[in-house]
PDB file of C-alpha atoms in Angstrom:
ATOM      1  CA  MET A   4       5.238   6.723  -4.156  1.00  0.00           C
ATOM      2  CA  PRO A   5       8.241   7.060  -1.703  1.00  0.00           C
ATOM      3  CA  SER A   6      10.002  10.541  -1.596  1.00  0.00           C
ATOM      4  CA  ARG A   7      13.451   9.043  -0.106  1.00  0.00           C
ATOM      5  CA  ILE A   8      14.782   5.532  -0.501  1.00  0.00           C
ATOM      6  CA  SER A   9      16.434   3.471   2.231  1.00  0.00           C
ATOM      7  CA  GLY A  10      19.484   1.268   1.584  1.00  0.00           C
ATOM      8  CA  GLN A  11      17.492  -1.721   1.906  1.00  0.00           C
ATOM      9  CA  ASP A  12      14.907  -0.504  -0.636  1.00  0.00           C
ATOM     10  CA  LEU A  13      17.671   0.317  -2.938  1.00  0.00           C
ATOM     11  CA  ILE A  14      19.275  -3.172  -2.969  1.00  0.00           C
ATOM     12  CA  GLN A  15      15.857  -4.662  -3.486  1.00  0.00           C
ATOM     13  CA  LEU A  16      15.403  -2.635  -6.546  1.00  0.00           C
ATOM     14  CA  LYS A  17      18.936  -3.495  -7.635  1.00  0.00           C
ATOM     15  CA  ASP A  18      18.198  -7.162  -7.242  1.00  0.00           C
ATOM     16  CA  ALA A  19      14.984  -6.903  -9.525  1.00  0.00           C
ATOM     17  CA  ILE A  20      16.992  -5.120 -12.077  1.00  0.00           C
ATOM     18  CA  VAL A  21      20.023  -7.591 -12.088  1.00  0.00           C
ATOM     19  CA  GLN A  22      17.388 -10.428 -12.582  1.00  0.00           C
ATOM     20  CA  ASP A  23      15.179  -9.018 -15.362  1.00  0.00           C
ATOM     21  CA  PHE A  24      16.865  -6.017 -16.985  1.00  0.00           C
ATOM     22  CA  ASP A  25      18.689  -6.183 -20.578  1.00  0.00           C
ATOM     23  CA  SER A  26      20.709  -3.447 -22.169  1.00  0.00           C
ATOM     24  CA  SER A  27      17.580  -2.024 -23.834  1.00  0.00           C
ATOM     25  CA  ASN A  28      16.002  -1.539 -20.342  1.00  0.00           C
ATOM     26  CA  TRP A  29      19.096   0.409 -19.187  1.00  0.00           C
ATOM     27  CA  ARG A  30      18.922   2.634 -22.196  1.00  0.00           C
ATOM     28  CA  GLU A  31      15.210   3.217 -21.678  1.00  0.00           C
ATOM     29  CA  LEU A  32      15.480   4.014 -17.987  1.00  0.00           C
ATOM     30  CA  GLY A  33      18.401   6.348 -19.030  1.00  0.00           C
ATOM     31  CA  ALA A  34      16.220   7.993 -21.381  1.00  0.00           C
ATOM     32  CA  LEU A  35      13.469   8.639 -18.751  1.00  0.00           C
ATOM     33  CA  THR A  36      16.063  10.013 -16.290  1.00  0.00           C
ATOM     34  CA  ASN A  37      18.015  11.867 -18.808  1.00  0.00           C
ATOM     35  CA  MET A  38      21.055   9.805 -18.245  1.00  0.00           C
ATOM     36  CA  ILE A  39      21.010   7.628 -21.622  1.00  0.00           C
ATOM     37  CA  ASP A  40      24.439   9.187 -22.475  1.00  0.00           C
ATOM     38  CA  GLU A  41      25.743   8.095 -19.172  1.00  0.00           C
ATOM     39  CA  VAL A  42      24.559   4.754 -19.774  1.00  0.00           C
ATOM     40  CA  GLU A  43      26.186   4.533 -23.219  1.00  0.00           C
ATOM     41  CA  ARG A  44      29.400   5.929 -22.205  1.00  0.00           C
ATOM     42  CA  HIS A  45      29.941   3.618 -18.857  1.00  0.00           C
ATOM     43  CA  PRO A  46      33.040   1.732 -19.499  1.00  0.00           C
ATOM     44  CA  ARG A  47      31.662  -1.539 -17.812  1.00  0.00           C
ATOM     45  CA  LEU A  48      27.847  -1.567 -17.131  1.00  0.00           C
ATOM     46  CA  LEU A  49      26.362  -2.793 -20.442  1.00  0.00           C
ATOM     47  CA  ARG A  50      29.633  -4.862 -21.194  1.00  0.00           C
ATOM     48  CA  SER A  51      29.471  -6.429 -17.719  1.00  0.00           C
ATOM     49  CA  LEU A  52      25.706  -7.319 -18.290  1.00  0.00           C
ATOM     50  CA  SER A  53      26.489  -8.724 -21.695  1.00  0.00           C
ATOM     51  CA  PHE A  54      29.114 -10.935 -20.635  1.00  0.00           C
ATOM     52  CA  GLY A  55      27.545 -11.994 -17.339  1.00  0.00           C
ATOM     53  CA  ASP A  56      30.883 -10.611 -15.393  1.00  0.00           C
ATOM     54  CA  PRO A  57      30.764 -10.962 -11.671  1.00  0.00           C
ATOM     55  CA  ASP A  58      31.146  -7.118 -11.108  1.00  0.00           C
ATOM     56  CA  TYR A  59      27.617  -6.554 -12.807  1.00  0.00           C
ATOM     57  CA  ASP A  60      25.882  -6.569  -9.460  1.00  0.00           C
ATOM     58  CA  GLY A  61      27.917  -3.852  -7.964  1.00  0.00           C
ATOM     59  CA  LEU A  62      28.034  -1.781 -11.098  1.00  0.00           C
ATOM     60  CA  ALA A  63      24.116  -1.991 -11.333  1.00  0.00           C
ATOM     61  CA  LEU A  64      23.745  -0.961  -7.652  1.00  0.00           C
ATOM     62  CA  THR A  65      26.154   2.260  -7.926  1.00  0.00           C
ATOM     63  CA  PHE A  66      24.653   3.328 -11.178  1.00  0.00           C
ATOM     64  CA  LEU A  67      21.208   2.908 -10.062  1.00  0.00           C
ATOM     65  CA  ARG A  68      21.981   5.194  -7.025  1.00  0.00           C
ATOM     66  CA  ARG A  69      23.416   7.883  -9.493  1.00  0.00           C
ATOM     67  CA  MET A  70      20.177   7.533 -11.697  1.00  0.00           C
ATOM     68  CA  ILE A  71      17.970   7.872  -8.677  1.00  0.00           C
ATOM     69  CA  GLY A  72      19.750  11.254  -8.051  1.00  0.00           C
ATOM     70  CA  GLN A  73      21.588  12.715  -5.057  1.00  0.00           C
ATOM     71  CA  GLU A  74      18.216  14.026  -3.669  1.00  0.00           C
ATOM     72  CA  ASP A  75      16.241  11.140  -4.958  1.00  0.00           C
ATOM     73  CA  GLU A  76      14.677  13.313  -7.561  1.00  0.00           C
ATOM     74  CA  ASN A  77      14.221  10.353 -10.017  1.00  0.00           C
ATOM     75  CA  LEU A  78      13.160   7.931  -7.559  1.00  0.00           C
ATOM     76  CA  ASP A  79       9.384   7.712  -8.468  1.00  0.00           C
ATOM     77  CA  THR A  80      10.449   7.458 -12.416  1.00  0.00           C
ATOM     78  CA  VAL A  81      12.824   4.629 -11.412  1.00  0.00           C
ATOM     79  CA  VAL A  82      10.507   2.810  -9.300  1.00  0.00           C
ATOM     80  CA  LYS A  83       7.495   2.833 -11.854  1.00  0.00           C
ATOM     81  CA  TYR A  84       9.706   1.720 -14.522  1.00  0.00           C
ATOM     82  CA  VAL A  85      11.281  -1.119 -12.434  1.00  0.00           C
ATOM     83  CA  HIS A  86       7.777  -2.292 -11.402  1.00  0.00           C
ATOM     84  CA  LYS A  87       6.349  -2.338 -14.866  1.00  0.00           C
ATOM     85  CA  THR A  88       9.389  -4.198 -16.212  1.00  0.00           C
ATOM     86  CA  CYS A  89      10.754  -6.636 -13.515  1.00  0.00           C
ATOM     87  CA  GLY A  90       8.557  -9.646 -12.757  1.00  0.00           C
ATOM     88  CA  ASN A  91       9.904 -10.083  -9.249  1.00  0.00           C
ATOM     89  CA  ALA A  92       9.447  -6.480  -8.251  1.00  0.00           C
ATOM     90  CA  GLY A  93       6.205  -5.338  -6.585  1.00  0.00           C
ATOM     91  CA  GLU A  94       4.602  -2.655  -4.627  1.00  0.00           C
ATOM     92  CA  ASN A  95       4.339  -3.024  -1.157  1.00  0.00           C
ATOM     93  CA  VAL A  96       0.747  -1.921  -0.151  1.00  0.00           C
ATOM     94  CA  SER A  97       0.818  -3.079   3.299  1.00  0.00           C
ATOM     95  CA  SER A  98       0.330  -0.333   6.051  1.00  0.00           C
ATOM     96  CA  GLU A  99       3.368  -1.509   8.157  1.00  0.00           C
ATOM     97  CA  VAL A 100       6.731  -2.805   6.950  1.00  0.00           C
ATOM     98  CA  ALA A 101       7.069  -6.254   8.684  1.00  0.00           C
ATOM     99  CA  GLN A 102      10.278  -8.539   8.880  1.00  0.00           C
ATOM    100  CA  GLY A 103      10.364 -11.793   7.345  1.00  0.00           C
ATOM    101  CA  ARG A 104       9.175 -13.346   3.891  1.00  0.00           C
ATOM    102  CA  LYS A 105       7.531 -10.948   1.295  1.00  0.00           C
ATOM    103  CA  ILE A 106       5.348 -12.138  -1.445  1.00  0.00           C
ATOM    104  CA  VAL A 107       4.186 -10.619  -4.654  1.00  0.00           C
ATOM    105  CA  PHE A 108       0.828 -11.815  -6.039  1.00  0.00           C
ATOM    106  CA  SER A 109      -1.660 -10.701  -8.895  1.00  0.00           C
ATOM    107  CA  PRO A 110      -5.301 -10.900  -8.101  1.00  0.00           C
ATOM    108  CA  THR A 111      -7.482 -12.567 -10.866  1.00  0.00           C
ATOM    109  CA  ILE A 112     -10.809 -11.472  -9.381  1.00  0.00           C
ATOM    110  CA  PHE A 113      -9.990  -7.808  -9.042  1.00  0.00           C
ATOM    111  CA  ASN A 114      -8.096  -5.254 -11.046  1.00  0.00           C
ATOM    112  CA  VAL A 115      -5.288  -3.596  -9.275  1.00  0.00           C
ATOM    113  CA  PRO A 116      -5.895   0.187  -9.154  1.00  0.00           C
ATOM    114  CA  SER A 117      -3.180   2.398 -10.681  1.00  0.00           C
ATOM    115  CA  ASP A 118      -3.422   4.713  -8.051  1.00  0.00           C
ATOM    116  CA  PRO A 119      -0.939   4.659  -5.146  1.00  0.00           C
ATOM    117  CA  VAL A 120      -1.583   3.971  -1.466  1.00  0.00           C
ATOM    118  CA  ASP A 121      -2.704   7.041   0.271  1.00  0.00           C
ATOM    119  CA  THR A 122      -1.374   7.031   3.784  1.00  0.00           C
ATOM    120  CA  ASN A 123      -3.776   9.543   4.774  1.00  0.00           C
ATOM    121  CA  LEU A 124      -6.794   7.632   3.720  1.00  0.00           C
ATOM    122  CA  ILE A 125      -9.116   5.664   6.198  1.00  0.00           C
ATOM    123  CA  SER A 126     -11.983   3.332   4.623  1.00  0.00           C
ATOM    124  CA  VAL A 127     -14.882   2.138   6.409  1.00  0.00           C
ATOM    125  CA  MET A 128     -16.527  -1.190   5.729  1.00  0.00           C
ATOM    126  CA  MET A 129     -19.949  -1.278   7.421  1.00  0.00           C
ATOM    127  CA  PRO A 130     -23.555  -2.253   6.519  1.00  0.00           C
ATOM    128  CA  PHE A 131     -25.224   0.514   4.280  1.00  0.00           C
ATOM    129  CA  ASP A 132     -28.086   1.087   6.717  1.00  0.00           C
ATOM    130  CA  ALA A 133     -29.874   4.262   7.712  1.00  0.00           C
ATOM    131  CA  SER A 134     -29.462   3.364  11.414  1.00  0.00           C
ATOM    132  CA  MET A 135     -25.716   3.303  11.053  1.00  0.00           C
ATOM    133  CA  ALA A 136     -25.265   6.964   9.798  1.00  0.00           C
ATOM    134  CA  GLY A 137     -24.521   8.220  13.248  1.00  0.00           C
ATOM    135  CA  VAL A 138     -21.748   5.585  13.393  1.00  0.00           C
ATOM    136  CA  TYR A 139     -20.204   6.498  10.011  1.00  0.00           C
ATOM    137  CA  ASN A 140     -20.438  10.278  11.138  1.00  0.00           C
ATOM    138  CA  ALA A 141     -18.463   9.368  14.157  1.00  0.00           C
ATOM    139  CA  ILE A 142     -15.897   7.512  12.362  1.00  0.00           C
ATOM    140  CA  VAL A 143     -15.418  10.558   9.895  1.00  0.00           C
ATOM    141  CA  SER A 144     -15.108  12.940  12.855  1.00  0.00           C
ATOM    142  CA  ALA A 145     -12.363  10.796  14.335  1.00  0.00           C
ATOM    143  CA  ALA A 146     -10.436  10.621  11.083  1.00  0.00           C
ATOM    144  CA  GLN A 147     -10.639  14.320  10.645  1.00  0.00           C
ATOM    145  CA  GLN A 148      -9.491  14.932  14.151  1.00  0.00           C
ATOM    146  CA  ALA A 149      -6.583  12.628  13.625  1.00  0.00           C
ATOM    147  CA  GLY A 150      -5.727  14.140  10.339  1.00  0.00           C
ATOM    148  CA  PHE A 151      -6.914  11.778   7.977  1.00  0.00           C
ATOM    149  CA  GLU A 152      -9.487  11.543   4.961  1.00  0.00           C
ATOM    150  CA  CYS A 153     -12.381   9.120   5.340  1.00  0.00           C
ATOM    151  CA  GLN A 154     -14.421   7.341   2.640  1.00  0.00           C
ATOM    152  CA  ARG A 155     -16.550   4.419   2.213  1.00  0.00           C
ATOM    153  CA  ALA A 156     -17.658   2.382  -0.865  1.00  0.00           C
ATOM    154  CA  ASP A 157     -20.947   4.182  -1.399  1.00  0.00           C
ATOM    155  CA  ASN A 158     -19.232   7.530  -1.635  1.00  0.00           C
ATOM    156  CA  ILE A 159     -17.548   6.327  -4.921  1.00  0.00           C
ATOM    157  CA  TRP A 160     -18.522   4.991  -8.206  1.00  0.00           C
ATOM    158  CA  ASP A 161     -15.431   4.325 -10.381  1.00  0.00           C
ATOM    159  CA  HIS A 162     -16.315   0.813 -11.765  1.00  0.00           C
ATOM    160  CA  SER A 163     -19.410  -1.140 -12.928  1.00  0.00           C
ATOM    161  CA  THR A 164     -19.260  -3.606  -9.971  1.00  0.00           C
ATOM    162  CA  VAL A 165     -19.454  -2.565  -6.406  1.00  0.00           C
ATOM    163  CA  ILE A 166     -16.912  -5.265  -5.292  1.00  0.00           C
ATOM    164  CA  GLN A 167     -14.271  -3.740  -7.497  1.00  0.00           C
ATOM    165  CA  ASP A 168     -14.825  -0.167  -5.918  1.00  0.00           C
ATOM    166  CA  VAL A 169     -14.594  -1.727  -2.469  1.00  0.00           C
ATOM    167  CA  PHE A 170     -11.328  -3.373  -3.350  1.00  0.00           C
ATOM    168  CA  SER A 171      -9.701  -0.321  -4.864  1.00  0.00           C
ATOM    169  CA  LEU A 172     -10.882   1.552  -1.942  1.00  0.00           C
ATOM    170  CA  ILE A 173      -9.201  -0.845   0.619  1.00  0.00           C
ATOM    171  CA  PHE A 174      -6.071  -1.213  -1.533  1.00  0.00           C
ATOM    172  CA  LYS A 175      -5.488   2.604  -1.450  1.00  0.00           C
ATOM    173  CA  SER A 176      -6.330   2.814   2.449  1.00  0.00           C
ATOM    174  CA  TYR A 177      -3.684   3.117   5.100  1.00  0.00           C
ATOM    175  CA  ILE A 178      -6.464   2.123   7.799  1.00  0.00           C
ATOM    176  CA  VAL A 179      -9.690  -0.101   7.545  1.00  0.00           C
ATOM    177  CA  VAL A 180     -12.221   0.267   9.770  1.00  0.00           C
ATOM    178  CA  CYS A 181     -14.493  -2.738  10.022  1.00  0.00           C
ATOM    179  CA  ASP A 182     -17.962  -2.573  11.663  1.00  0.00           C
ATOM    180  CA  PHE A 183     -18.899  -6.202  12.375  1.00  0.00           C
ATOM    181  CA  THR A 184     -22.408  -5.179  13.940  1.00  0.00           C
ATOM    182  CA  GLY A 185     -25.214  -7.363  12.564  1.00  0.00           C
ATOM    183  CA  LYS A 186     -22.664 -10.035  11.421  1.00  0.00           C
ATOM    184  CA  ASN A 187     -22.913  -8.638   7.927  1.00  0.00           C
ATOM    185  CA  PRO A 188     -21.131 -11.191   5.564  1.00  0.00           C
ATOM    186  CA  ASN A 189     -19.845  -8.399   3.208  1.00  0.00           C
ATOM    187  CA  VAL A 190     -17.883  -6.811   5.846  1.00  0.00           C
ATOM    188  CA  PHE A 191     -16.356 -10.215   6.885  1.00  0.00           C
ATOM    189  CA  TYR A 192     -15.172 -10.658   3.226  1.00  0.00           C
ATOM    190  CA  GLU A 193     -13.847  -7.089   3.284  1.00  0.00           C
ATOM    191  CA  ALA A 194     -12.147  -7.614   6.581  1.00  0.00           C
ATOM    192  CA  GLY A 195     -10.290 -10.607   4.970  1.00  0.00           C
ATOM    193  CA  ILE A 196      -9.251  -8.447   1.876  1.00  0.00           C
ATOM    194  CA  ALA A 197      -7.732  -5.872   4.420  1.00  0.00           C
ATOM    195  CA  HIS A 198      -5.940  -8.403   6.403  1.00  0.00           C
ATOM    196  CA  THR A 199      -4.544 -10.144   3.391  1.00  0.00           C
ATOM    197  CA  LEU A 200      -3.220  -6.940   1.922  1.00  0.00           C
ATOM    198  CA  GLY A 201      -1.506  -6.139   5.130  1.00  0.00           C
ATOM    199  CA  LYS A 202      -3.768  -3.005   6.094  1.00  0.00           C
ATOM    200  CA  HIS A 203      -4.308  -1.598   9.571  1.00  0.00           C
ATOM    201  CA  VAL A 204      -7.639  -3.141  10.525  1.00  0.00           C
ATOM    202  CA  VAL A 205      -9.690  -1.502  13.335  1.00  0.00           C
ATOM    203  CA  PRO A 206     -12.728  -3.671  14.346  1.00  0.00           C
ATOM    204  CA  ILE A 207     -15.712  -2.039  15.905  1.00  0.00           C
ATOM    205  CA  THR A 208     -18.852  -3.653  16.828  1.00  0.00           C
ATOM    206  CA  GLN A 209     -22.189  -3.215  19.007  1.00  0.00           C
ATOM    207  CA  SER A 210     -21.986  -6.779  20.211  1.00  0.00           C
ATOM    208  CA  GLU A 211     -18.777  -8.963  20.711  1.00  0.00           C
ATOM    209  CA  GLN A 212     -21.139 -11.722  19.530  1.00  0.00           C
ATOM    210  CA  ASP A 213     -20.976 -10.385  16.051  1.00  0.00           C
ATOM    211  CA  VAL A 214     -17.226 -10.629  15.775  1.00  0.00           C
ATOM    212  CA  PRO A 215     -16.115 -13.670  13.908  1.00  0.00           C
ATOM    213  CA  PHE A 216     -14.594 -16.342  16.221  1.00  0.00           C
ATOM    214  CA  ASP A 217     -11.511 -16.266  14.207  1.00  0.00           C
ATOM    215  CA  LEU A 218     -11.104 -12.625  14.812  1.00  0.00           C
ATOM    216  CA  ARG A 219     -12.174 -12.404  18.614  1.00  0.00           C
ATOM    217  CA  HIS A 220      -8.294 -12.574  19.674  1.00  0.00           C
ATOM    218  CA  HIS A 221      -7.808  -9.153  18.068  1.00  0.00           C
ATOM    219  CA  ARG A 222      -8.793  -6.132  20.073  1.00  0.00           C
ATOM    220  CA  PHE A 223     -11.890  -4.521  18.907  1.00  0.00           C
ATOM    221  CA  ALA A 224     -14.131  -1.397  20.158  1.00  0.00           C
ATOM    222  CA  LYS A 225     -17.417  -1.902  21.357  1.00  0.00           C
ATOM    223  CA  TYR A 226     -19.876   0.901  21.270  1.00  0.00           C
ATOM    224  CA  LEU A 227     -23.633   1.905  21.935  1.00  0.00           C
ATOM    225  CA  ASN A 228     -25.363   3.381  19.096  1.00  0.00           C
ATOM    226  CA  ASN A 229     -26.606   6.521  20.732  1.00  0.00           C
ATOM    227  CA  GLY A 230     -25.226  10.059  21.538  1.00  0.00           C
ATOM    228  CA  GLU A 231     -22.973   9.335  24.371  1.00  0.00           C
ATOM    229  CA  GLY A 232     -21.687   6.061  22.929  1.00  0.00           C
ATOM    230  CA  LEU A 233     -20.889   7.544  19.458  1.00  0.00           C
ATOM    231  CA  GLU A 234     -19.204  10.271  21.250  1.00  0.00           C
ATOM    232  CA  SER A 235     -16.993   7.723  23.099  1.00  0.00           C
ATOM    233  CA  LEU A 236     -16.269   5.718  19.749  1.00  0.00           C
ATOM    234  CA  LYS A 237     -15.226   8.781  18.173  1.00  0.00           C
ATOM    235  CA  GLU A 238     -12.703   9.686  20.810  1.00  0.00           C
ATOM    236  CA  GLY A 239     -11.389   6.013  21.112  1.00  0.00           C
ATOM    237  CA  LEU A 240     -10.891   6.106  17.363  1.00  0.00           C
ATOM    238  CA  ALA A 241      -9.352   9.306  17.114  1.00  0.00           C
ATOM    239  CA  SER A 242      -6.647   8.142  19.598  1.00  0.00           C
ATOM    240  CA  ARG A 243      -6.121   4.980  17.809  1.00  0.00           C
ATOM    241  CA  PHE A 244      -5.774   6.759  14.429  1.00  0.00           C
ATOM    242  CA  LEU A 245      -3.146   9.087  15.953  1.00  0.00           C
ATOM    243  CA  THR A 246      -1.146   5.978  17.046  1.00  0.00           C
ATOM    244  CA  LEU A 247      -1.272   4.397  13.809  1.00  0.00           C
ATOM    245  CA  ALA A 248      -0.273   7.821  11.969  1.00  0.00           C
ATOM    246  CA  THR A 249       3.085   7.298  13.643  1.00  0.00           C
ATOM    247  CA  LYS A 250       3.564   4.051  11.964  1.00  0.00           C
ATOM    248  CA  ARG A 251       3.520   5.162   8.526  1.00  0.00           C
ATOM    249  CA  PRO A 252       6.128   3.244   6.210  1.00  0.00           C
ATOM    250  CA  ASN A 253       8.654   5.271   4.547  1.00  0.00           C
ATOM    251  CA  SER A 254       8.828   3.167   1.309  1.00  0.00           C
ATOM    252  CA  GLY A 255       6.239   1.294  -0.637  1.00  0.00           C
ATOM    253  CA  TRP A 256       8.584  -1.193  -2.689  1.00  0.00           C
ATOM    254  CA  ILE A 257       9.914  -4.540  -2.269  1.00  0.00           C
TER     255      ILE A 257
END
């Protein structure tokens, strides 16, 4: 969850409220933020909402700002309630804030995790093969060197299906490392999920021929699976992770 809110994010929350809130929603949010008396006593807010007056948009913006608090102390409470209540509000789980059109969608194959995105988490998509153990260890070392935590799907067992655990891990991650070595179809599928969710995808491979044709225009790290090659991979990944660490978004809501 964001710890501070920008003016743009405040307006986006306000737009969601103006479209979907009724008077009961204002009262419920007032109760959650200990401001229900202020909601009831406001001379115009609920009246303007009820009559569809043109000043409601501005009233909603200024009162929402008061609800969030001078130090944004109620921001998480407000954001969670708006997300739950408003159909046109959604969490931006992408790793970088991009300009242009935003979309809100609900997957039908996967369950959306209740956990927030962890901007300190790197996930690894790679074949589960004993010969790749040294590669994974190099990635973990690079992540730690850059101040990140690192996980892959076989480290967790939260759901009855592996793919749900994979989706949840990608969803929560800030960076997703995809090792295309061996043309593993699962890794291709997981890279597609990561790209769709707007994650920072870091491709690596032992052979450029293993990188899908549609992805060869993206930069990837080629490495050798030996001591010298894995040390070089570790240093290269640590540098890339440190660069991406400076691009963490300040907000997660649209």
